[in-house]
JSON list of C-alpha atoms in Angstrom, two decimals:
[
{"chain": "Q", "resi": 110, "resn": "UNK", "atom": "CA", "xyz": [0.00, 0.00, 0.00]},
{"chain": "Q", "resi": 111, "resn": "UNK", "atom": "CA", "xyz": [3.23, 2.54, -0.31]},
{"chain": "Q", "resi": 112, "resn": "UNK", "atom": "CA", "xyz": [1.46, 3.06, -3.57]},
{"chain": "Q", "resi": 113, "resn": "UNK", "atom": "CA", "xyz": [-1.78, 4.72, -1.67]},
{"chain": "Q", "resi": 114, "resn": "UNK", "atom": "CA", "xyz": [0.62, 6.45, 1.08]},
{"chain": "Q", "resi": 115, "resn": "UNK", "atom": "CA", "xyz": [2.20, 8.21, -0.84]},
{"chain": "Q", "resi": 116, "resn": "UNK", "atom": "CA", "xyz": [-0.81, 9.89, -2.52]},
{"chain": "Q", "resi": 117, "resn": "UNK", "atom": "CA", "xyz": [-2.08, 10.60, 0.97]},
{"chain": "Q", "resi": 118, "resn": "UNK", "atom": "CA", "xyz": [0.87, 11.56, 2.81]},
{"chain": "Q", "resi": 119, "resn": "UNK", "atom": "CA", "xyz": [1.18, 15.15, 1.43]},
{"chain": "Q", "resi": 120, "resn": "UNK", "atom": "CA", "xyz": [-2.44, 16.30, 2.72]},
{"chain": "Q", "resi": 121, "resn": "UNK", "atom": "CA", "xyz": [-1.61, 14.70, 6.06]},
{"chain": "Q", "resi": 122, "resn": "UNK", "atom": "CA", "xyz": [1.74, 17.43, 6.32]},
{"chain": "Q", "resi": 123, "resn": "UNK", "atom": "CA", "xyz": [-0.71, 19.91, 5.42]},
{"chain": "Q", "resi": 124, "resn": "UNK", "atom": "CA", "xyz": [-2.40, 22.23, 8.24]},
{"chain": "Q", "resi": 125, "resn": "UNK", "atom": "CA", "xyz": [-5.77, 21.87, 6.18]},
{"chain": "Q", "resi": 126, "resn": "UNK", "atom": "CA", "xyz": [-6.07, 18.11, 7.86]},
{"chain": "Q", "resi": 127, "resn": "UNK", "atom": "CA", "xyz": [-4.46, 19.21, 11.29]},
{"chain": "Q", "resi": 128, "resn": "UNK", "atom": "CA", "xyz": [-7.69, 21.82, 11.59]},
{"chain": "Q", "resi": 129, "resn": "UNK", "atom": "CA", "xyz": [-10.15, 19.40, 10.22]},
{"chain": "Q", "resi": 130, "resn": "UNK", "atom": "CA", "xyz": [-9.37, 16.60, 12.26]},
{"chain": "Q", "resi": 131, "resn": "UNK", "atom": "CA", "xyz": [-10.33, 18.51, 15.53]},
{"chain": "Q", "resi": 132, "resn": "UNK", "atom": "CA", "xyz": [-14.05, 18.25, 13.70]},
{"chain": "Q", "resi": 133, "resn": "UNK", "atom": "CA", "xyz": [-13.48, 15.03, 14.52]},
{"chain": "Q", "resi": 134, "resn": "UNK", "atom": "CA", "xyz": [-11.35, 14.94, 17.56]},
{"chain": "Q", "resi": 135, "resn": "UNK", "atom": "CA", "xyz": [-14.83, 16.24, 20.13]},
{"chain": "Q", "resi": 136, "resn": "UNK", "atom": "CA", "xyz": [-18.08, 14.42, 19.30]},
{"chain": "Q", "resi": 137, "resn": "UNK", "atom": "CA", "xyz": [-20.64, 15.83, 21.73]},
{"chain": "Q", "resi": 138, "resn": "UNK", "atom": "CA", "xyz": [-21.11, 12.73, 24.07]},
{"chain": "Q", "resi": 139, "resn": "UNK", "atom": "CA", "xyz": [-23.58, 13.85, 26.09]},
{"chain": "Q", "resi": 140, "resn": "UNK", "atom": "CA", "xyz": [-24.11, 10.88, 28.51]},
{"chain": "Q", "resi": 141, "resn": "UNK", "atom": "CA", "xyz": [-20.17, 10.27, 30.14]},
{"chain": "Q", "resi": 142, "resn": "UNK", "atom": "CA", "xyz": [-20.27, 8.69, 33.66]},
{"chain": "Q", "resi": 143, "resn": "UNK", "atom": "CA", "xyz": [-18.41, 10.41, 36.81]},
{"chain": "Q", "resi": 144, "resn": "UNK", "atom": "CA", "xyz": [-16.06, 8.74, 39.12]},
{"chain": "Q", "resi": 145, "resn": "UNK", "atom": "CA", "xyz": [-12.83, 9.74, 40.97]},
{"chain": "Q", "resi": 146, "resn": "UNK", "atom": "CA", "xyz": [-10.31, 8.30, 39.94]},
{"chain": "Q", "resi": 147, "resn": "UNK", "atom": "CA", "xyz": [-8.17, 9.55, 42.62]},
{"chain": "Q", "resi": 148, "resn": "UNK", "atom": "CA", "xyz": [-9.18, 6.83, 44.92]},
{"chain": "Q", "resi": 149, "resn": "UNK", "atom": "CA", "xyz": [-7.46, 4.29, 43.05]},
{"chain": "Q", "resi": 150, "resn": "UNK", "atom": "CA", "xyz": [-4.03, 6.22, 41.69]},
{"chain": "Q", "resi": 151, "resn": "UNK", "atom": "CA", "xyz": [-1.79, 9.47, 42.36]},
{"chain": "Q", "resi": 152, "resn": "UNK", "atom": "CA", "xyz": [-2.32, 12.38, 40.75]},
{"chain": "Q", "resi": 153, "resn": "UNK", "atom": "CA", "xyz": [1.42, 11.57, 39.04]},
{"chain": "Q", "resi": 154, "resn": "UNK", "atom": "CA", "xyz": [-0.40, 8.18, 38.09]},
{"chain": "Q", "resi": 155, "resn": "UNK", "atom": "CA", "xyz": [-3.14, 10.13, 36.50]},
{"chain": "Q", "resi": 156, "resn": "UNK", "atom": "CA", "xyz": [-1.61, 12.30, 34.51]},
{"chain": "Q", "resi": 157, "resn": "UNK", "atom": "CA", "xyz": [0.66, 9.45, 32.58]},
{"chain": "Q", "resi": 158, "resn": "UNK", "atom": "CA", "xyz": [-3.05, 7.85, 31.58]},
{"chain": "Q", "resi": 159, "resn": "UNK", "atom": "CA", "xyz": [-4.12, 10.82, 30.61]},
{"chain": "Q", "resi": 160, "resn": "UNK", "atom": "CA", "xyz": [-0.74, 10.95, 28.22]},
{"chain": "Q", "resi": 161, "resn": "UNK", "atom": "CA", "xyz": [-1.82, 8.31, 27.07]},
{"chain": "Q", "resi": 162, "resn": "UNK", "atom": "CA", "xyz": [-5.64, 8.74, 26.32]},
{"chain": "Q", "resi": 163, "resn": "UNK", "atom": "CA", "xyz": [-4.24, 12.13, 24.74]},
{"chain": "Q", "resi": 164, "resn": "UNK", "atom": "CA", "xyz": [-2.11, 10.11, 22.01]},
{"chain": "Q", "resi": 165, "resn": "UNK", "atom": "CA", "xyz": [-5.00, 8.51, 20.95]},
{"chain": "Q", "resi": 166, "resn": "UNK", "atom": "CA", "xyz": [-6.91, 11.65, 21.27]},
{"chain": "Q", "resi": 167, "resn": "UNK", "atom": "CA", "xyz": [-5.02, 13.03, 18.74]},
{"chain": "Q", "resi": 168, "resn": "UNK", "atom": "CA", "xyz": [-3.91, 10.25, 16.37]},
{"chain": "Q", "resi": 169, "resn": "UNK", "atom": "CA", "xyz": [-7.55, 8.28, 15.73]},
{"chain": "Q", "resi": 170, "resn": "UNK", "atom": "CA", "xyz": [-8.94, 11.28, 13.85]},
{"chain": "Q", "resi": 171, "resn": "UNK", "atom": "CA", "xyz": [-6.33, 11.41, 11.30]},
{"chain": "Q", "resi": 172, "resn": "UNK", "atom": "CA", "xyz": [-6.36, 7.77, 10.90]},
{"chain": "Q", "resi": 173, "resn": "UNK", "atom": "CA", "xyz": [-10.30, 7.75, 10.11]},
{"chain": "Q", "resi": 174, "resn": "UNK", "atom": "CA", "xyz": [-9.50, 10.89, 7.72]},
{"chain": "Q", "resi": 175, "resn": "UNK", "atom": "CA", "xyz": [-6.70, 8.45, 6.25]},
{"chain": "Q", "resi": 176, "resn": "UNK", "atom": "CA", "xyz": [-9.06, 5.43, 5.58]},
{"chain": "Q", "resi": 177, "resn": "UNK", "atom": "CA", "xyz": [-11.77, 7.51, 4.13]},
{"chain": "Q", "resi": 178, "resn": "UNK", "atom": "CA", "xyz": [-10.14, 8.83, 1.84]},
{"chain": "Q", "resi": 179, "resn": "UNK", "atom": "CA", "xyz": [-8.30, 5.39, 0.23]},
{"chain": "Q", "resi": 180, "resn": "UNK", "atom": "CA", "xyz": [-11.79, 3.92, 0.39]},
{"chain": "Q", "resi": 181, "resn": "UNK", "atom": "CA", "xyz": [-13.24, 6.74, -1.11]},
{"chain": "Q", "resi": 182, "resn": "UNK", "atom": "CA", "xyz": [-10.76, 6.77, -4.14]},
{"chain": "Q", "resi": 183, "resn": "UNK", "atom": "CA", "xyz": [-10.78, 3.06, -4.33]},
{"chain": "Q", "resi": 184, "resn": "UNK", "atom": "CA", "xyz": [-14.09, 3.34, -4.55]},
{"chain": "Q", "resi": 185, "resn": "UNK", "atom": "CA", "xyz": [-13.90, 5.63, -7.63]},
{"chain": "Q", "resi": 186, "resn": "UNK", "atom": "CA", "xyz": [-14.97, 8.52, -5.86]},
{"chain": "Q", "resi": 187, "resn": "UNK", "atom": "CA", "xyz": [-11.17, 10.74, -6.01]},
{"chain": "Q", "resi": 188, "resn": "UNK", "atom": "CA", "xyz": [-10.03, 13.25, -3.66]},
{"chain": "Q", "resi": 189, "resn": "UNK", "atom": "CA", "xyz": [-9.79, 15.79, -6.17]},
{"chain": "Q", "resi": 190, "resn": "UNK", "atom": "CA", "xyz": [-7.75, 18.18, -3.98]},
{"chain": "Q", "resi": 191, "resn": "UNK", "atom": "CA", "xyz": [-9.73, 21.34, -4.49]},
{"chain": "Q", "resi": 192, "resn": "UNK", "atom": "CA", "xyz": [-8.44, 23.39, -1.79]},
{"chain": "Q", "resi": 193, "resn": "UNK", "atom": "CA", "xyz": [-5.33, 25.69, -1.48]},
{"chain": "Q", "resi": 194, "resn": "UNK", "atom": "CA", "xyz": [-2.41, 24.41, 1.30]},
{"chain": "Q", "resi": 195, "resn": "UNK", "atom": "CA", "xyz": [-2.58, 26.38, 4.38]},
{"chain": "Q", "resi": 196, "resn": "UNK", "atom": "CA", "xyz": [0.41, 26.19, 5.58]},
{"chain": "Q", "resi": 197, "resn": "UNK", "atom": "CA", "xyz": [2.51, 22.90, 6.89]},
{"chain": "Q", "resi": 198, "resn": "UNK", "atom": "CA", "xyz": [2.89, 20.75, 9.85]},
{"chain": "Q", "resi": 199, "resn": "UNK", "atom": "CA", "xyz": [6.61, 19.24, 11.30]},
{"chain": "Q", "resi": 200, "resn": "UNK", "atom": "CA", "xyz": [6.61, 15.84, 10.44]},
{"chain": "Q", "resi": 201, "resn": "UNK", "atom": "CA", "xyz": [7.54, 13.14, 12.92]},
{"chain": "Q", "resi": 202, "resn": "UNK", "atom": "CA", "xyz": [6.07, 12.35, 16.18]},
{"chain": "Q", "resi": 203, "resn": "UNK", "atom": "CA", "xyz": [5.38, 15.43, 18.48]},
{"chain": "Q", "resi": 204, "resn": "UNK", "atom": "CA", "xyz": [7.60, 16.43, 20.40]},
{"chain": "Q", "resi": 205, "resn": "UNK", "atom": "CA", "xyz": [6.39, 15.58, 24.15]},
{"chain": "Q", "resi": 206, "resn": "UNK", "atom": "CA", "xyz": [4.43, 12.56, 23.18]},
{"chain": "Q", "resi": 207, "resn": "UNK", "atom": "CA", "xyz": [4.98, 10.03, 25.63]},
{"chain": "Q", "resi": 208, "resn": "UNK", "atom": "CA", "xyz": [6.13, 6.58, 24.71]},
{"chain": "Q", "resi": 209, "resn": "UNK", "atom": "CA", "xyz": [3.12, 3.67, 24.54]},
{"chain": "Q", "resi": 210, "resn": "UNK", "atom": "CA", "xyz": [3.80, 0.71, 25.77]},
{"chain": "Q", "resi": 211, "resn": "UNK", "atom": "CA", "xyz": [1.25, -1.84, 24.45]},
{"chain": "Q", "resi": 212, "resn": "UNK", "atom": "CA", "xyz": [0.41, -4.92, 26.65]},
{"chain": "Q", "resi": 213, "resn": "UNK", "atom": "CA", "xyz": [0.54, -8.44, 24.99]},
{"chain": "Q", "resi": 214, "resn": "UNK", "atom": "CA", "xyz": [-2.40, -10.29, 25.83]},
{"chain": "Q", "resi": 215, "resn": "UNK", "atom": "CA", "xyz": [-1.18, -13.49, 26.33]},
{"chain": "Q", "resi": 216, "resn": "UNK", "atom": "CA", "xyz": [1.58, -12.05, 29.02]},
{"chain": "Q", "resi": 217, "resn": "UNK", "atom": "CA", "xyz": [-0.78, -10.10, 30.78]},
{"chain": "Q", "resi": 218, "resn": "UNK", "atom": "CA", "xyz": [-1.72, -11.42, 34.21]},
{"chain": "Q", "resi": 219, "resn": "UNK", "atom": "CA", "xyz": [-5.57, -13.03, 34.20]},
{"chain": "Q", "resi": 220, "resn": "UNK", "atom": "CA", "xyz": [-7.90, -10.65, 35.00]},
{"chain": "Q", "resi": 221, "resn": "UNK", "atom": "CA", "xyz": [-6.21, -8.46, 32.69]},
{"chain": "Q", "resi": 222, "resn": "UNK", "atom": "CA", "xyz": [-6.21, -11.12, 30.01]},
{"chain": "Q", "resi": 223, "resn": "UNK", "atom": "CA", "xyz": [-10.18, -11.73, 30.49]},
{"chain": "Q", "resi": 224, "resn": "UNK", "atom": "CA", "xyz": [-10.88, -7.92, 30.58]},
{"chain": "Q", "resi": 225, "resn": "UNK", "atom": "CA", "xyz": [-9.16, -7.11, 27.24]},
{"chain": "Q", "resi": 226, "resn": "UNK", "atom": "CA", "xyz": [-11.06, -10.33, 25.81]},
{"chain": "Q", "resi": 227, "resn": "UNK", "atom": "CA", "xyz": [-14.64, -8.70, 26.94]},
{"chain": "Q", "resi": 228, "resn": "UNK", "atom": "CA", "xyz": [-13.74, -5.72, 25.03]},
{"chain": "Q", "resi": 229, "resn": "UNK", "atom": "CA", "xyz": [-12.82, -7.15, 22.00]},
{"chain": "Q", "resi": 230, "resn": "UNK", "atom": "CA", "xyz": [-15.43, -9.19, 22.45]},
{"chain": "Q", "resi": 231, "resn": "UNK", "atom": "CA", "xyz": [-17.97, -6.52, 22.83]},
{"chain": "Q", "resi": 232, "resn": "UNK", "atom": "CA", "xyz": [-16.19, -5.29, 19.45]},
{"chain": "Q", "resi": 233, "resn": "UNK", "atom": "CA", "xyz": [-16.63, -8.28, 17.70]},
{"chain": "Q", "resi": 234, "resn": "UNK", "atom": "CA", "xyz": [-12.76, -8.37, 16.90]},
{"chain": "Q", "resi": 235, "resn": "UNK", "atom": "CA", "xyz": [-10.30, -10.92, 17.03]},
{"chain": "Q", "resi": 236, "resn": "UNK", "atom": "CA", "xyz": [-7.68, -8.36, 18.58]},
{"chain": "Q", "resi": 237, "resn": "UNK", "atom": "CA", "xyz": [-8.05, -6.09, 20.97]},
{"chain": "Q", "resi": 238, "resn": "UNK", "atom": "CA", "xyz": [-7.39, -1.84, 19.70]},
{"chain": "Q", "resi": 239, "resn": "UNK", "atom": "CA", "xyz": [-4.04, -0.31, 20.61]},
{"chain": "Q", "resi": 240, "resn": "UNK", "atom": "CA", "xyz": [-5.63, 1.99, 22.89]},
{"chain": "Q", "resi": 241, "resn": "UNK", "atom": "CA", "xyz": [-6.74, -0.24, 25.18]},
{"chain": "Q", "resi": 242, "resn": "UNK", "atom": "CA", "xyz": [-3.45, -2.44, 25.21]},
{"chain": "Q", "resi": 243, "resn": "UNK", "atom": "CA", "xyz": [-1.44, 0.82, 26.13]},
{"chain": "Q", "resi": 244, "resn": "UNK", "atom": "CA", "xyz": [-4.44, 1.45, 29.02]},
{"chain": "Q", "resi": 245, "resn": "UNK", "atom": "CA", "xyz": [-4.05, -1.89, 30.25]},
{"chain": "Q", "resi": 246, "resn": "UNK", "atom": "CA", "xyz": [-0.61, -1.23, 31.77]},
{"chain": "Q", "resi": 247, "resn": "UNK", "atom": "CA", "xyz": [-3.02, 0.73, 34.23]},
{"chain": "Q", "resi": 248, "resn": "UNK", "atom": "CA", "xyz": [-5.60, -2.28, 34.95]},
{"chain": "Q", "resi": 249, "resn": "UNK", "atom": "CA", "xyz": [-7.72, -0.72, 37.24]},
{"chain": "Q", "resi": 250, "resn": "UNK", "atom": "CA", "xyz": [-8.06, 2.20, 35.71]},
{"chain": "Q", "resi": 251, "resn": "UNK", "atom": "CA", "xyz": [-9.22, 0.60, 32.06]},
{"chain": "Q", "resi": 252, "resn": "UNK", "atom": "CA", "xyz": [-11.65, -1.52, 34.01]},
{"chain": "Q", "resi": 253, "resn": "UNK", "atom": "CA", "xyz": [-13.59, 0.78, 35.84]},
{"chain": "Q", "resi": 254, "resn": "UNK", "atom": "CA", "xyz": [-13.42, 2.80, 32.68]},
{"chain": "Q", "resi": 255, "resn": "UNK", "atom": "CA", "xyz": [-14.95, -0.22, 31.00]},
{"chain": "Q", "resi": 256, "resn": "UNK", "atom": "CA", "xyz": [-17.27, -0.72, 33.53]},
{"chain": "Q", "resi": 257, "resn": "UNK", "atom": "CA", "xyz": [-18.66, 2.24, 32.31]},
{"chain": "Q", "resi": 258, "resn": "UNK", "atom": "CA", "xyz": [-17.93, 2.77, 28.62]},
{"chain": "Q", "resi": 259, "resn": "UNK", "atom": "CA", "xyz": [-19.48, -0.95, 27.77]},
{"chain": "Q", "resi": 260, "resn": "UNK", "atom": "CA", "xyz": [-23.27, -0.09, 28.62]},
{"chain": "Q", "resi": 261, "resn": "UNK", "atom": "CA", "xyz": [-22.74, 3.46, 26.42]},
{"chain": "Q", "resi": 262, "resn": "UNK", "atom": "CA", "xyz": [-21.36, 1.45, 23.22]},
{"chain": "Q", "resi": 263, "resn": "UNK", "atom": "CA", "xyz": [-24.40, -0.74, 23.55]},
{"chain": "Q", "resi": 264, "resn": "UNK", "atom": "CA", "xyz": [-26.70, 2.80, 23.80]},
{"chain": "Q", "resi": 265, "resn": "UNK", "atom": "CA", "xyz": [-28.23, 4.86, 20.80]},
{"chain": "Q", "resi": 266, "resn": "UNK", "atom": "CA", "xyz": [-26.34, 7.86, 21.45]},
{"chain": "Q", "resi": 267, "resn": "UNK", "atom": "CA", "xyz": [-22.95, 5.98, 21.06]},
{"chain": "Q", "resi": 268, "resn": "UNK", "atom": "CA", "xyz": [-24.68, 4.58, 17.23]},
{"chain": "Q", "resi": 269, "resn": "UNK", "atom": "CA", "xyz": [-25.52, 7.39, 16.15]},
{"chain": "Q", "resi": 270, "resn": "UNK", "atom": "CA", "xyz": [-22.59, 9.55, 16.56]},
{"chain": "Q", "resi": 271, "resn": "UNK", "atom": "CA", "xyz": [-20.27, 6.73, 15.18]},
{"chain": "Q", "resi": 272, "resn": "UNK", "atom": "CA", "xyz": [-22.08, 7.22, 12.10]},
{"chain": "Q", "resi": 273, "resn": "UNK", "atom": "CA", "xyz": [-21.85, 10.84, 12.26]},
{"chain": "Q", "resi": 274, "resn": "UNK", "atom": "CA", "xyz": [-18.21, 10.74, 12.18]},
{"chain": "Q", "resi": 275, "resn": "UNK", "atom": "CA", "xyz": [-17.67, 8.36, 9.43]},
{"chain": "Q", "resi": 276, "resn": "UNK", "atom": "CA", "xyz": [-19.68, 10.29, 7.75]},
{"chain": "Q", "resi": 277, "resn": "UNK", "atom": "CA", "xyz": [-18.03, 13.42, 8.42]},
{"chain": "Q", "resi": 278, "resn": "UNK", "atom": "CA", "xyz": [-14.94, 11.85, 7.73]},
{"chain": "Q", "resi": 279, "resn": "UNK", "atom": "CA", "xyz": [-15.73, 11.58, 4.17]},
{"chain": "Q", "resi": 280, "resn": "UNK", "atom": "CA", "xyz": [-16.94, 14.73, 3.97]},
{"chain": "Q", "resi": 281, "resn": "UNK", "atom": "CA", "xyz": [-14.02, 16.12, 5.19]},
{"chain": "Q", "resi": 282, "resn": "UNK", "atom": "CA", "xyz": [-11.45, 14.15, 2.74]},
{"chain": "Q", "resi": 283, "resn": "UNK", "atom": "CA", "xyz": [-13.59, 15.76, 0.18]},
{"chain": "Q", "resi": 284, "resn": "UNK", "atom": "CA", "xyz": [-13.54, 19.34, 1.47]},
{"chain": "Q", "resi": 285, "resn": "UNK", "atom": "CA", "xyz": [-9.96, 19.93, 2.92]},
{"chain": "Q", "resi": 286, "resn": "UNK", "atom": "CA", "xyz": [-7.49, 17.47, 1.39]},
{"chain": "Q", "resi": 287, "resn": "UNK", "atom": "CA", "xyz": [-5.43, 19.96, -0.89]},
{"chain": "Q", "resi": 288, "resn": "UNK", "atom": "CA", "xyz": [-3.81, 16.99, -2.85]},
{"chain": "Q", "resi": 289, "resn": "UNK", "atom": "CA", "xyz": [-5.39, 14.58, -5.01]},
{"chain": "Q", "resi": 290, "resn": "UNK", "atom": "CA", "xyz": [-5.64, 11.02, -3.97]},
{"chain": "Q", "resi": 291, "resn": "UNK", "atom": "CA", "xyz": [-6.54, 8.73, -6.94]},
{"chain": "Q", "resi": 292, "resn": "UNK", "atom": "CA", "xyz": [-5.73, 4.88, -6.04]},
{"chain": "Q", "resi": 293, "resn": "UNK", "atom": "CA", "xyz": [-7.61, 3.67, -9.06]},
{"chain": "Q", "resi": 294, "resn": "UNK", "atom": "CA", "xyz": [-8.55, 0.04, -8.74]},
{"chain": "Q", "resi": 295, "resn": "UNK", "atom": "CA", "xyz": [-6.82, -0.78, -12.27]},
{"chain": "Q", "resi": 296, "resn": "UNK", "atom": "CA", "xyz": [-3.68, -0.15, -10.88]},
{"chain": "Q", "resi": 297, "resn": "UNK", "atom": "CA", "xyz": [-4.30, -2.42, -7.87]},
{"chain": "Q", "resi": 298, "resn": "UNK", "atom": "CA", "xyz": [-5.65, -4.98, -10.00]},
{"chain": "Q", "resi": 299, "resn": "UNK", "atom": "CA", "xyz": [-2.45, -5.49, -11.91]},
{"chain": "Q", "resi": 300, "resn": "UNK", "atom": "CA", "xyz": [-0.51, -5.96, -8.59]},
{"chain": "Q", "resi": 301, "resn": "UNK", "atom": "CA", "xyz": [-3.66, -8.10, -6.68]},
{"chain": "Q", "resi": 302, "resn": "UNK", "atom": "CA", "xyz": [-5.64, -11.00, -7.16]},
{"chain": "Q", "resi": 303, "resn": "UNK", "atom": "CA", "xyz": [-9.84, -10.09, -7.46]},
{"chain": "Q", "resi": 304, "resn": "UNK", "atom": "CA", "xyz": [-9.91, -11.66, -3.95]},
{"chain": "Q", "resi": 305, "resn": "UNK", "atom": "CA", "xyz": [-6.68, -10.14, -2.68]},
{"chain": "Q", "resi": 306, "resn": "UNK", "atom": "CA", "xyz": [-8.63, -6.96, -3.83]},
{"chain": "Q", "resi": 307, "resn": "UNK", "atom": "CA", "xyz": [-11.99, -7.45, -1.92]},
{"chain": "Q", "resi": 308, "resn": "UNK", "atom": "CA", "xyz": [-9.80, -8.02, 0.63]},
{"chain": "Q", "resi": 309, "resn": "UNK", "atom": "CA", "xyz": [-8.15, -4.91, 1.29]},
{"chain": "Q", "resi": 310, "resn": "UNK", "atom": "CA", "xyz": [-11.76, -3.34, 0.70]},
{"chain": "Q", "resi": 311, "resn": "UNK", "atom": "CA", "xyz": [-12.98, -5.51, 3.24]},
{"chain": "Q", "resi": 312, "resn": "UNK", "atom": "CA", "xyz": [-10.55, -4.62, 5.78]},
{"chain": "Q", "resi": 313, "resn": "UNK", "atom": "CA", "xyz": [-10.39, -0.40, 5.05]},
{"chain": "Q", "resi": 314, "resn": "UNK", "atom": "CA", "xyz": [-13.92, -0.69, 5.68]},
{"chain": "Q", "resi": 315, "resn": "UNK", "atom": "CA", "xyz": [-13.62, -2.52, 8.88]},
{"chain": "Q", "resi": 316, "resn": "UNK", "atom": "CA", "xyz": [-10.84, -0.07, 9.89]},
{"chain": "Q", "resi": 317, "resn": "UNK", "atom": "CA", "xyz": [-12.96, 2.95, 9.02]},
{"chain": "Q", "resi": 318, "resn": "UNK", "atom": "CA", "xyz": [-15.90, 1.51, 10.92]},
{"chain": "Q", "resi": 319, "resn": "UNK", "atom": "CA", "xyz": [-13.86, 0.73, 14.15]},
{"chain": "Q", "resi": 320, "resn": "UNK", "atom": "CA", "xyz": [-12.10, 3.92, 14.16]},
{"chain": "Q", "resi": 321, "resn": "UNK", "atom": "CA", "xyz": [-14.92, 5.93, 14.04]},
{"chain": "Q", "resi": 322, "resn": "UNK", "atom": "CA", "xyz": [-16.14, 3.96, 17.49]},
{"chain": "Q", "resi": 323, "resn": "UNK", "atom": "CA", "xyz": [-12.57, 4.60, 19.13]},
{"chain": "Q", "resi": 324, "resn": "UNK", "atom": "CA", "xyz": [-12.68, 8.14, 18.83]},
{"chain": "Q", "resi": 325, "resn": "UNK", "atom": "CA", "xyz": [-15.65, 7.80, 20.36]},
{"chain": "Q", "resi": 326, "resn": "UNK", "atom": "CA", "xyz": [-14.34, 5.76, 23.33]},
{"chain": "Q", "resi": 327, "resn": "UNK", "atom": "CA", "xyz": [-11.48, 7.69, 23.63]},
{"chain": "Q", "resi": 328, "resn": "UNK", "atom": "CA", "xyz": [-13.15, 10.76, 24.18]},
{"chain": "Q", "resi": 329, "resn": "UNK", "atom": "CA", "xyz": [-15.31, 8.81, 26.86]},
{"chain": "Q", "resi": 330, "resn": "UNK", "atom": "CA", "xyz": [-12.45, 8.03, 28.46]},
{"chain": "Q", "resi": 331, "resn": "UNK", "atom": "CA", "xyz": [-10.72, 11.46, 28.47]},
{"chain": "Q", "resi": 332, "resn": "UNK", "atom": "CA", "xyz": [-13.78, 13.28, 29.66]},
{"chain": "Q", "resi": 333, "resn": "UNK", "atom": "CA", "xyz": [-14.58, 10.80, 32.41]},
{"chain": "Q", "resi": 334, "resn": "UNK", "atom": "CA", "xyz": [-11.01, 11.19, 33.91]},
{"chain": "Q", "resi": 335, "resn": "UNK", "atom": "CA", "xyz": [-10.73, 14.55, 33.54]}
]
């Protein structure tokens, strides 16, 4: 896929994405539970999770923006790059960005093992997201954040702003990316199989989809530790 990254690697350097992706970054969740989280860690202890929840915070948004717009232009609907370049972001990771370290299920301790299977279980995944590997290095914190966040992706509110955002996503790829992205499905098809190519449909789809819920989550979790 260096083929579609480097179409969509300019617009992501752009400041054009950078503003558009806070559209994305705040979906009015209206419904977050309370608790205080102080009982259970230091305020040091705190902050690193919050670190952490802020990587994701950040990251997710431009990864959904990234995914639209390959399955829009696989999908023969181009990003056409209408708009002019506003100006352009440092690339590399940001500076101050802690380090995530991601816990591997089958190391983890038990409970921690069966509490990252219920959530990708309540995903219907086989693996469990990033974001809640990185969490689980704080075990008590991810499952009383669970405890909570589980009953709202089960709720309307948590449906129908999913949606919203994958549908603003597109929207957005359309509207801001200043560089054409054209991954035409000819050009795939002379490097992948008809089935290879479903495929990779099948799974930009599924990655859309799910990112669209971890923003969601994410932001859960920030607001309810904040």
């Amino acid at each position: 896929m260096s083929y579609a990254w480097q179409q969509v690697r300019p617009n992501m350097l752009t400041t054009n994405v950078e503003a558009v992706s806070n559209e994305l970054r705040f979906p009015s969740i209206t419904c977050v539970s309370t608790y205080d989280f102080t009982k259970n860690y230091p305020i040091e202890t705190l902050n690193k999770i919050k670190r952490i929840l802020s990587v994701f915070h950040y990251v997710n948004p431009k990864l959904l923006l990234i995914a639209s717009a390959w399955v829009e232009s696989i999908s023969t609907r181009p990003i056409l790059g209408k708009s002019n370049v506003t100006g352009m972001i440092k690339q590399g990771v940001i500076e101050g960005m802690p380090q995530i370290s991601l816990v591997h299920i089958p190391d983890a301790p038990y409970k921690t093992q069966q509490l990252l299977l219920d959530i990708a279980k309540e995903h219907h995944s086989f693996d469990v997201a990033s974001d809640f590997r990185a969490l689980a290095n704080y075990p008590q914190s991810l499952e009383i954040s669970w405890m909570h966040l589980k009953p709202y992706i089960r709720g309307d509110e948590y449906s129908v702003l999913k949606s919203k955002l994958l549908d603003s996503s597109v929207d957005l790829v359309h509207q801001s990316m200043p560089y054409p992205v054209i991954v035409k499905i000819e050009s795939l098809a002379n490097v992948y199989t008809s089935a290879q190519l479903s495929g990779i449909m099948g799974l930009l789809s599924m990655f859309q989809n799910f990112l669209s819920g971890l923003i969601l989550e994410v932001e859960f979790m920030r607001k309810m530790i904040q």
